[in-house]
XYZ file of C-alpha atoms in Angstrom:
545
model
C 0.282 -0.380 0.309
C 0.982 3.552 -1.297
C 1.945 6.237 1.941
C -0.985 8.413 -0.161
C -3.161 5.629 0.331
C -1.740 4.769 4.031
C -2.871 8.388 4.681
C -6.415 8.867 3.629
C -7.094 5.206 5.048
C -5.965 7.476 8.364
C -7.879 10.206 7.571
C -11.356 7.888 7.613
C -11.625 8.097 3.627
C -12.026 4.645 2.701
C -15.231 3.102 3.284
C -16.134 1.122 5.358
C -17.071 -2.433 5.249
C -21.170 -2.472 6.445
C -21.871 -5.175 9.389
C -24.110 -8.170 7.778
C -27.664 -7.590 9.172
C -28.779 -10.761 10.303
C -32.467 -11.563 11.313
C -31.716 -13.903 14.714
C -35.710 -14.095 15.689
C -36.876 -15.174 12.362
C -33.596 -17.679 12.157
C -34.410 -19.108 15.774
C -35.162 -22.290 14.763
C -32.167 -23.406 12.743
C -30.101 -21.063 15.707
C -31.079 -23.403 18.339
C -30.643 -26.746 16.336
C -27.373 -25.715 16.091
C -26.869 -24.280 19.180
C -27.661 -27.597 20.575
C -25.283 -29.093 18.564
C -22.386 -27.237 19.203
C -23.374 -28.135 22.336
C -23.649 -31.882 21.819
C -19.805 -31.719 20.601
C -19.034 -29.959 24.318
C -20.565 -32.746 25.942
C -18.580 -35.491 23.971
C -15.447 -33.406 25.600
C -16.303 -32.239 28.981
C -19.261 -34.972 30.522
C -18.156 -37.723 32.479
C -19.465 -41.070 29.925
C -22.145 -42.690 32.207
C -24.324 -38.685 32.000
C -23.555 -38.767 28.298
C -26.542 -40.114 27.007
C -29.438 -39.071 28.760
C -27.394 -35.398 28.554
C -27.084 -35.854 25.024
C -30.593 -36.779 24.160
C -32.249 -34.208 26.518
C -30.870 -31.854 24.752
C -31.211 -33.252 21.407
C -35.211 -33.319 22.668
C -35.789 -29.654 24.984
C -34.047 -28.447 21.073
C -35.943 -30.019 18.932
C -38.885 -28.942 20.581
C -38.034 -25.723 21.202
C -37.108 -25.258 17.258
C -40.461 -26.412 16.435
C -42.362 -23.846 18.924
C -40.053 -21.515 17.062
C -41.483 -22.258 14.207
C -45.451 -22.074 15.410
C -44.623 -18.861 16.266
C -43.158 -17.599 13.716
C -46.401 -18.796 11.532
C -48.842 -17.127 14.072
C -47.079 -14.044 13.346
C -47.771 -14.398 9.612
C -44.778 -14.737 9.171
C -44.317 -17.405 5.189
C -47.810 -15.719 4.720
C -49.256 -13.455 4.460
C -46.211 -11.868 5.281
C -42.501 -12.750 2.671
C -39.055 -12.370 4.335
C -35.454 -12.455 3.097
C -33.099 -12.626 5.573
C -29.260 -13.004 6.287
C -28.600 -10.254 3.322
C -31.413 -12.426 1.175
C -29.679 -16.206 1.418
C -32.221 -16.977 3.372
C -36.033 -17.436 2.552
C -38.801 -16.906 5.404
C -41.993 -18.274 3.430
C -44.319 -20.690 3.174
C -42.894 -23.519 2.271
C -39.841 -23.319 4.414
C -41.821 -22.977 7.472
C -43.913 -25.643 6.584
C -40.787 -28.067 6.039
C -39.349 -27.105 8.724
C -41.797 -28.114 11.231
C -42.151 -31.566 9.460
C -38.329 -32.020 9.582
C -38.424 -31.200 13.323
C -41.797 -33.073 14.218
C -39.756 -36.083 12.248
C -35.992 -35.839 13.943
C -37.782 -35.181 17.509
C -39.078 -38.857 16.424
C -35.991 -39.441 15.376
C -34.392 -39.099 18.414
C -36.917 -41.200 20.130
C -36.011 -44.095 18.171
C -32.315 -43.725 18.649
C -32.890 -43.301 22.549
C -33.867 -47.193 22.196
C -31.912 -49.720 24.613
C -34.057 -52.662 25.400
C -33.795 -54.239 21.816
C -29.996 -55.332 22.092
C -28.851 -57.671 24.581
C -26.775 -55.959 27.182
C -23.854 -55.590 26.562
C -21.024 -55.865 29.109
C -23.818 -55.621 32.147
C -25.776 -52.621 29.979
C -28.142 -52.078 28.226
C -27.361 -51.443 24.437
C -28.874 -49.476 21.822
C -28.612 -50.198 17.722
C -25.168 -47.884 17.308
C -21.326 -49.690 17.291
C -19.822 -49.716 21.090
C -16.796 -47.317 19.467
C -17.372 -46.057 16.233
C -13.295 -45.842 15.448
C -12.778 -49.656 16.248
C -12.101 -52.158 13.436
C -15.167 -54.746 12.735
C -14.577 -57.965 14.672
C -10.985 -56.516 16.470
C -10.243 -56.857 19.727
C -10.405 -53.264 20.612
C -14.631 -53.570 19.065
C -14.877 -56.784 22.413
C -13.077 -54.781 24.780
C -15.392 -51.454 24.419
C -18.442 -53.962 24.494
C -17.458 -55.617 27.311
C -16.873 -52.082 28.800
C -20.455 -51.175 27.572
C -19.532 -47.743 26.254
C -22.079 -45.849 23.371
C -21.518 -44.104 20.427
C -23.155 -40.758 21.955
C -22.089 -38.936 18.850
C -24.511 -39.981 16.747
C -26.965 -37.018 18.464
C -25.060 -34.113 17.747
C -24.286 -35.321 14.090
C -28.119 -35.399 14.167
C -28.457 -32.693 15.354
C -25.773 -31.180 12.653
C -28.344 -33.300 9.765
C -31.042 -31.409 11.226
C -29.838 -28.008 10.706
C -28.884 -28.214 7.383
C -32.352 -29.680 6.587
C -34.075 -26.576 7.915
C -31.751 -24.680 5.709
C -31.437 -26.472 2.700
C -35.022 -25.880 1.693
C -35.113 -21.787 3.076
C -32.101 -21.364 1.328
C -31.835 -18.445 -1.608
C -29.281 -18.424 -3.242
C -27.301 -21.852 -4.924
C -24.681 -21.306 -2.798
C -26.082 -21.329 0.533
C -27.705 -24.116 -0.980
C -24.512 -25.814 -1.300
C -23.616 -25.556 1.896
C -26.871 -26.627 3.291
C -26.616 -29.671 1.308
C -22.908 -30.762 2.888
C -23.677 -29.750 6.459
C -26.615 -32.273 6.395
C -24.777 -34.691 3.972
C -21.568 -34.977 6.181
C -22.725 -36.503 9.167
C -25.211 -39.087 7.684
C -22.223 -40.525 5.483
C -20.458 -41.041 8.883
C -24.424 -42.269 10.900
C -24.859 -44.505 8.127
C -21.312 -46.764 9.586
C -21.872 -47.060 12.900
C -24.732 -49.791 12.954
C -23.919 -52.415 16.284
C -24.959 -55.224 13.719
C -23.279 -56.037 10.515
C -20.420 -53.584 11.128
C -18.748 -54.354 7.313
C -22.463 -54.078 5.670
C -22.625 -51.096 7.617
C -19.467 -49.859 6.609
C -19.372 -50.735 3.337
C -22.970 -48.946 3.023
C -21.314 -45.482 4.130
C -18.427 -45.334 1.590
C -21.139 -45.854 -1.183
C -23.303 -42.983 -0.132
C -20.271 -41.181 0.702
C -18.733 -41.885 -2.719
C -21.800 -41.122 -4.464
C -22.935 -38.129 -2.838
C -19.900 -36.991 -3.380
C -20.397 -36.936 -7.203
C -23.409 -35.338 -6.338
C -22.383 -32.436 -4.558
C -20.257 -31.907 -7.095
C -22.516 -31.956 -9.950
C -24.578 -29.774 -8.498
C -21.545 -27.051 -7.636
C -20.382 -27.570 -11.165
C -24.041 -26.182 -12.164
C -23.538 -23.549 -9.941
C -20.307 -22.194 -10.893
C -22.078 -22.626 -15.213
C -25.038 -20.332 -13.651
C -23.088 -18.059 -12.110
C -21.099 -17.767 -15.087
C -24.990 -17.453 -17.178
C -26.391 -14.755 -15.010
C -23.427 -13.225 -12.922
C -25.161 -13.874 -9.712
C -26.311 -16.640 -7.220
C -29.842 -15.455 -5.668
C -32.830 -17.341 -7.423
C -34.745 -13.755 -7.817
C -31.810 -13.061 -10.110
C -31.664 -16.052 -12.362
C -35.520 -16.445 -12.465
C -35.170 -12.606 -13.491
C -32.653 -12.685 -16.604
C -33.836 -16.145 -18.084
C -37.376 -14.338 -18.473
C -35.221 -11.515 -19.451
C -36.680 -9.196 -16.721
C -33.646 -7.631 -15.803
C -31.626 -5.727 -18.526
C -28.132 -7.828 -18.675
C -24.588 -6.124 -19.204
C -22.379 -5.829 -21.602
C -20.057 -8.502 -19.704
C -23.108 -10.689 -19.388
C -24.088 -10.402 -22.991
C -21.739 -12.788 -24.205
C -22.939 -15.471 -22.050
C -26.518 -14.977 -21.437
C -26.488 -15.242 -25.644
C -26.930 -19.003 -25.913
C -28.671 -21.089 -23.806
C -25.531 -23.507 -23.509
C -24.661 -22.742 -19.305
C -27.783 -22.296 -18.541
C -29.392 -25.452 -19.720
C -25.925 -27.332 -18.887
C -25.952 -25.967 -15.271
C -29.936 -26.076 -14.694
C -29.192 -30.067 -15.705
C -26.130 -30.355 -13.762
C -28.237 -28.968 -10.429
C -30.809 -31.196 -11.348
C -28.218 -34.453 -11.257
C -27.646 -32.943 -7.427
C -30.723 -33.299 -5.746
C -32.291 -36.031 -8.381
C -29.279 -38.053 -6.302
C -30.515 -36.576 -2.622
C -34.443 -37.864 -3.764
C -33.121 -41.125 -5.036
C -34.732 -40.923 -8.053
C -33.921 -43.144 -11.092
C -31.566 -43.743 -12.476
C -29.683 -41.742 -9.836
C -31.225 -44.641 -7.115
C -28.947 -47.438 -7.224
C -26.953 -46.154 -3.397
C -30.390 -46.568 -1.749
C -31.450 -50.040 -1.388
C -27.571 -51.150 -0.222
C -27.930 -47.876 1.962
C -31.213 -47.992 3.602
C -30.207 -52.074 4.217
C -26.498 -50.994 5.809
C -27.456 -48.167 8.246
C -28.683 -49.103 11.812
C -32.556 -48.581 10.766
C -33.079 -45.583 13.184
C -31.089 -43.463 10.636
C -32.507 -45.523 7.910
C -36.054 -44.440 8.990
C -34.283 -40.902 9.801
C -32.838 -40.545 6.012
C -35.675 -41.935 4.243
C -38.034 -39.525 6.239
C -36.137 -35.684 6.426
C -33.889 -36.199 3.577
C -36.782 -36.813 1.207
C -38.694 -33.725 2.962
C -35.595 -31.405 2.883
C -33.989 -32.304 -0.719
C -37.598 -31.968 -2.454
C -38.115 -28.521 -0.555
C -34.944 -27.333 -1.926
C -36.063 -29.013 -5.224
C -39.029 -27.178 -5.482
C -37.954 -23.687 -4.453
C -35.155 -24.591 -7.378
C -37.518 -24.804 -10.311
C -40.437 -22.975 -9.140
C -38.218 -19.593 -7.729
C -35.265 -19.546 -10.443
C -36.328 -21.662 -13.589
C -40.464 -21.069 -13.982
C -39.768 -19.393 -17.383
C -37.833 -22.845 -18.253
C -40.861 -25.349 -17.821
C -41.177 -26.339 -21.566
C -37.097 -27.521 -21.111
C -37.799 -29.227 -17.929
C -40.612 -30.705 -17.672
C -40.857 -32.832 -20.265
C -37.265 -33.887 -18.235
C -38.770 -35.041 -15.288
C -41.906 -36.341 -17.126
C -39.362 -39.267 -18.378
C -37.501 -39.046 -14.736
C -41.257 -39.823 -12.728
C -41.688 -42.673 -15.023
C -39.027 -44.572 -14.485
C -38.794 -44.010 -10.852
C -42.219 -45.194 -10.328
C -42.034 -47.847 -12.461
C -38.400 -49.119 -11.557
C -38.845 -48.533 -7.899
C -42.607 -50.730 -7.972
C -41.217 -53.330 -10.288
C -37.990 -53.843 -8.817
C -40.347 -53.783 -5.312
C -41.052 -57.233 -6.300
C -38.588 -59.133 -6.395
C -36.504 -58.061 -3.121
C -36.745 -60.662 -0.183
C -35.072 -58.393 2.594
C -37.444 -55.386 4.144
C -35.158 -53.069 4.117
C -34.647 -52.780 0.677
C -38.288 -53.632 -0.156
C -38.489 -50.499 1.966
C -36.056 -48.292 0.101
C -37.048 -49.466 -3.182
C -40.570 -47.930 -1.815
C -39.170 -44.822 -1.345
C -37.998 -44.745 -5.087
C -41.641 -45.016 -6.059
C -42.872 -42.609 -3.835
C -39.962 -40.402 -4.852
C -42.213 -40.873 -8.443
C -44.952 -40.275 -6.824
C -43.838 -36.700 -5.469
C -42.308 -35.583 -8.952
C -45.578 -35.712 -10.810
C -46.932 -33.012 -8.113
C -43.779 -31.230 -9.048
C -44.630 -31.148 -12.230
C -48.111 -30.171 -11.804
C -46.037 -26.406 -11.921
C -49.190 -25.141 -10.583
C -50.153 -24.124 -6.729
C -52.102 -27.258 -5.969
C -49.598 -29.099 -7.204
C -47.047 -27.346 -4.964
C -49.512 -28.028 -1.593
C -49.966 -31.520 -2.178
C -46.658 -32.035 -2.251
C -46.031 -30.318 1.124
C -48.766 -33.004 2.427
C -47.653 -35.789 0.788
C -43.857 -35.023 2.052
C -45.699 -34.704 5.368
C -47.664 -37.699 5.163
C -45.075 -39.967 3.776
C -42.506 -38.891 6.392
C -43.978 -40.478 9.349
C -45.474 -43.701 7.955
C -41.962 -44.467 7.262
C -40.129 -43.787 10.335
C -43.222 -45.904 11.873
C -42.730 -48.975 9.812
C -38.617 -48.644 10.119
C -39.855 -48.522 13.696
C -41.434 -51.853 13.558
C -38.591 -53.441 11.774
C -36.637 -52.456 14.439
C -38.583 -55.118 16.745
C -38.686 -58.689 14.583
C -35.091 -59.945 16.665
C -33.239 -63.214 15.630
C -30.479 -64.093 17.665
C -28.137 -62.190 14.739
C -30.134 -58.926 15.088
C -32.658 -57.571 13.081
C -34.259 -60.612 11.446
C -34.910 -58.546 8.226
C -35.584 -61.528 5.458
C -39.357 -61.456 4.400
C -39.388 -65.512 5.477
C -38.417 -63.972 9.119
C -41.845 -62.131 8.969
C -43.721 -65.249 8.293
C -47.100 -66.143 10.838
C -45.617 -62.678 12.325
C -49.754 -61.968 12.592
C -49.760 -65.265 14.732
C -47.210 -64.060 17.104
C -47.687 -60.636 17.716
C -51.051 -59.859 15.719
C -50.352 -55.734 17.212
C -46.960 -55.163 15.740
C -48.736 -57.174 12.572
C -51.161 -55.198 12.782
C -49.104 -51.822 12.636
C -46.994 -52.617 10.327
C -50.004 -54.031 7.784
C -51.117 -50.379 8.211
C -48.322 -48.592 7.379
C -47.677 -51.080 4.736
C -51.361 -50.024 3.257
C -50.675 -46.146 3.850
C -47.321 -46.699 1.369
C -49.873 -48.809 -0.952
C -52.719 -45.891 -0.766
C -55.486 -47.771 0.141
C -58.307 -44.925 1.276
C -58.386 -43.793 5.017
C -54.996 -43.853 5.320
C -52.679 -41.025 5.175
C -51.017 -42.538 2.327
C -54.370 -42.127 0.481
C -55.077 -38.470 0.399
C -51.789 -37.828 -0.340
C -51.052 -39.407 -3.690
C -54.816 -39.083 -4.675
C -53.776 -35.093 -4.087
C -50.675 -35.224 -6.112
C -52.665 -37.307 -9.152
C -54.977 -34.505 -8.769
C -52.915 -31.713 -9.151
C -50.934 -33.558 -11.944
C -53.993 -33.973 -13.682
C -55.429 -30.062 -13.458
C -52.166 -29.557 -15.055
C -52.025 -31.223 -18.178
C -50.310 -34.575 -17.221
C -53.065 -36.806 -17.413
C -51.468 -39.394 -18.834
C -48.590 -39.058 -16.147
C -51.108 -39.890 -13.714
C -51.978 -42.761 -15.443
C -48.860 -43.853 -15.167
C -48.868 -43.537 -11.249
C -51.850 -44.854 -10.622
C -50.472 -48.183 -12.599
C -47.523 -48.399 -10.336
C -49.169 -48.141 -7.855
C -50.934 -50.953 -8.483
C -47.820 -53.280 -9.154
C -46.938 -51.709 -5.671
C -49.525 -52.975 -4.110
C -49.211 -56.473 -5.139
C -45.561 -56.274 -2.747
C -47.425 -54.611 -0.188
C -50.224 -57.115 0.215
C -48.396 -59.841 -0.580
C -46.333 -58.928 3.207
C -48.975 -59.144 4.874
C -50.505 -62.263 3.943
C -47.421 -63.777 4.743
C -47.929 -62.170 7.963
C -51.357 -63.468 8.942
C -51.851 -66.232 6.542
C -47.916 -68.367 6.944
C -47.707 -70.609 9.307
C -44.090 -69.312 11.786
C -41.253 -71.017 11.648
C -40.316 -73.178 14.625
C -37.545 -71.390 16.608
C -37.860 -68.747 14.356
C -37.326 -65.076 15.092
C -38.879 -63.280 18.238
C -40.884 -59.640 18.754
C -39.049 -57.820 21.226
C -41.055 -55.514 23.693
C -39.580 -51.925 23.369
C -39.266 -48.743 25.474
C -41.306 -45.722 25.940
C -39.349 -44.911 23.099
C -39.721 -46.789 20.366
C -43.618 -47.410 21.486
C -43.691 -43.397 21.419
C -42.720 -43.050 17.728
C -44.278 -46.091 16.179
C -47.879 -44.304 18.249
C -46.718 -41.244 16.548
C -46.741 -42.724 13.101
C -50.266 -44.280 13.337
C -51.866 -41.812 14.926
C -50.501 -39.092 11.856
C -51.282 -42.115 9.615
C -54.857 -42.446 10.229
C -55.528 -38.768 11.072
C -54.355 -37.499 7.724
C -56.044 -40.488 6.100
C -59.645 -39.677 7.894
C -59.480 -36.090 8.477
C -56.782 -34.165 6.229
C -59.090 -31.679 5.096
C -56.951 -29.318 7.727
C -53.844 -29.966 7.203
C -54.784 -29.999 3.346
C -56.012 -26.127 3.482
C -52.469 -25.259 6.077
C -50.437 -26.616 3.185
C -52.472 -25.021 0.553
C -51.845 -21.508 3.028
C -48.350 -22.416 3.191
C -48.131 -22.775 -0.655
C -46.363 -19.570 -1.636
C -42.997 -18.740 -2.652
C -41.113 -15.793 -1.905
C -40.189 -14.102 -5.696
């Protein structure tokens, strides 16, 4: 710096950098969750081992409930609808879809923490109750260090702060108003999930294999998303969704420097395609679905339930914001592509589920098919489609959580008995558990009087109103195929003889019982009395523009 510049700076002639304005009150749901995650890390460092579990469970539940209360208060104050705000230097949107999805994610996270806290299902380790997670995550599977950790009754309580970091990223993901914030949120919730998938107490090698597959494929998906962000920045000169939409639609005049890049749509369409790849991977849509069955099977079942529900909610929320806010002017370009993706996803998910012999893999392919059903609502490109997708995500999340919670109860000497043959005669061995699982399967199939029927009816009706009637026909036929394997499992449970010496149904503690009970109540409530929640989703279906 020259002497004159130094003197000018000393004289106060250089402009000061303005401090960013952060709306802490409106951002409180995310701040509470991230604060609890950081506090959880400190708990791991300073609280004695014997007190960590209850401290982490209490901290997580209090923070999640507090964050949900904050969401309700913001909604009651008119934030989201009719008042719409841009927060944190316009990088975060506070609108109806953001608040609705954040509320769903937080409720899903509360139920997830309850399943994490379950310690009655696994045999005691070292005389102490054990949970679903490895005694010591860093130990080599089957090695002496792991055996010593099991004998000592160690528990991996790090799963709670990891989950809180993931939840925080999921809260930010559907609310992000620019591509860089969206990418940061994507990584914040993805990295903890890669670790959580590797922490199963049983079948440790399968669990670690699932985590490696998820990490490698997820890294490629993140790279696609980031490269797409770079291309779109090169096209529009901005990463804000609204600015990109204005450039695409021609509302904003391009500068001389942007004129050469906006003259051709190569950067625009290539960038959009790469962003779509990153998001379609997260929702598990075909042809980016190959990780789903392996990861769902290998991960600890409570983590699988969390991934199958909360991740799908967050990813579809970001998907909706990207296509409805940034690229509504390109719907003639992206709608045909999403038509093909939705058809492939519904058909492949339904057909391959028929061939599965493992309950977790069956539910994984079911999740893939449901991603296709949700895409039919996205393709509608109208307010009805947006509200139907919001409702479907809420309904599907709790059915999925309840189903995976039931899976944790059927056990043999090796742990969870997930092979379908082990479920034969379950209705005679434990009628209540079989009936609850049958209810969740009927909801997945879309049988009337369940939340699944209401959700499918809403998205199909919206798609038909949006001119996608052929897509609805494919969806109905795929639902019929899917109903076959759901009914097959029900018939296996109630009309087959149980094997002598077969698996038993463990009696859960209040934690898992509450998780399953919440799933049942939501499944029946949204099926029998859906109108209030449909109206709530309709009121929330207004993005910031």
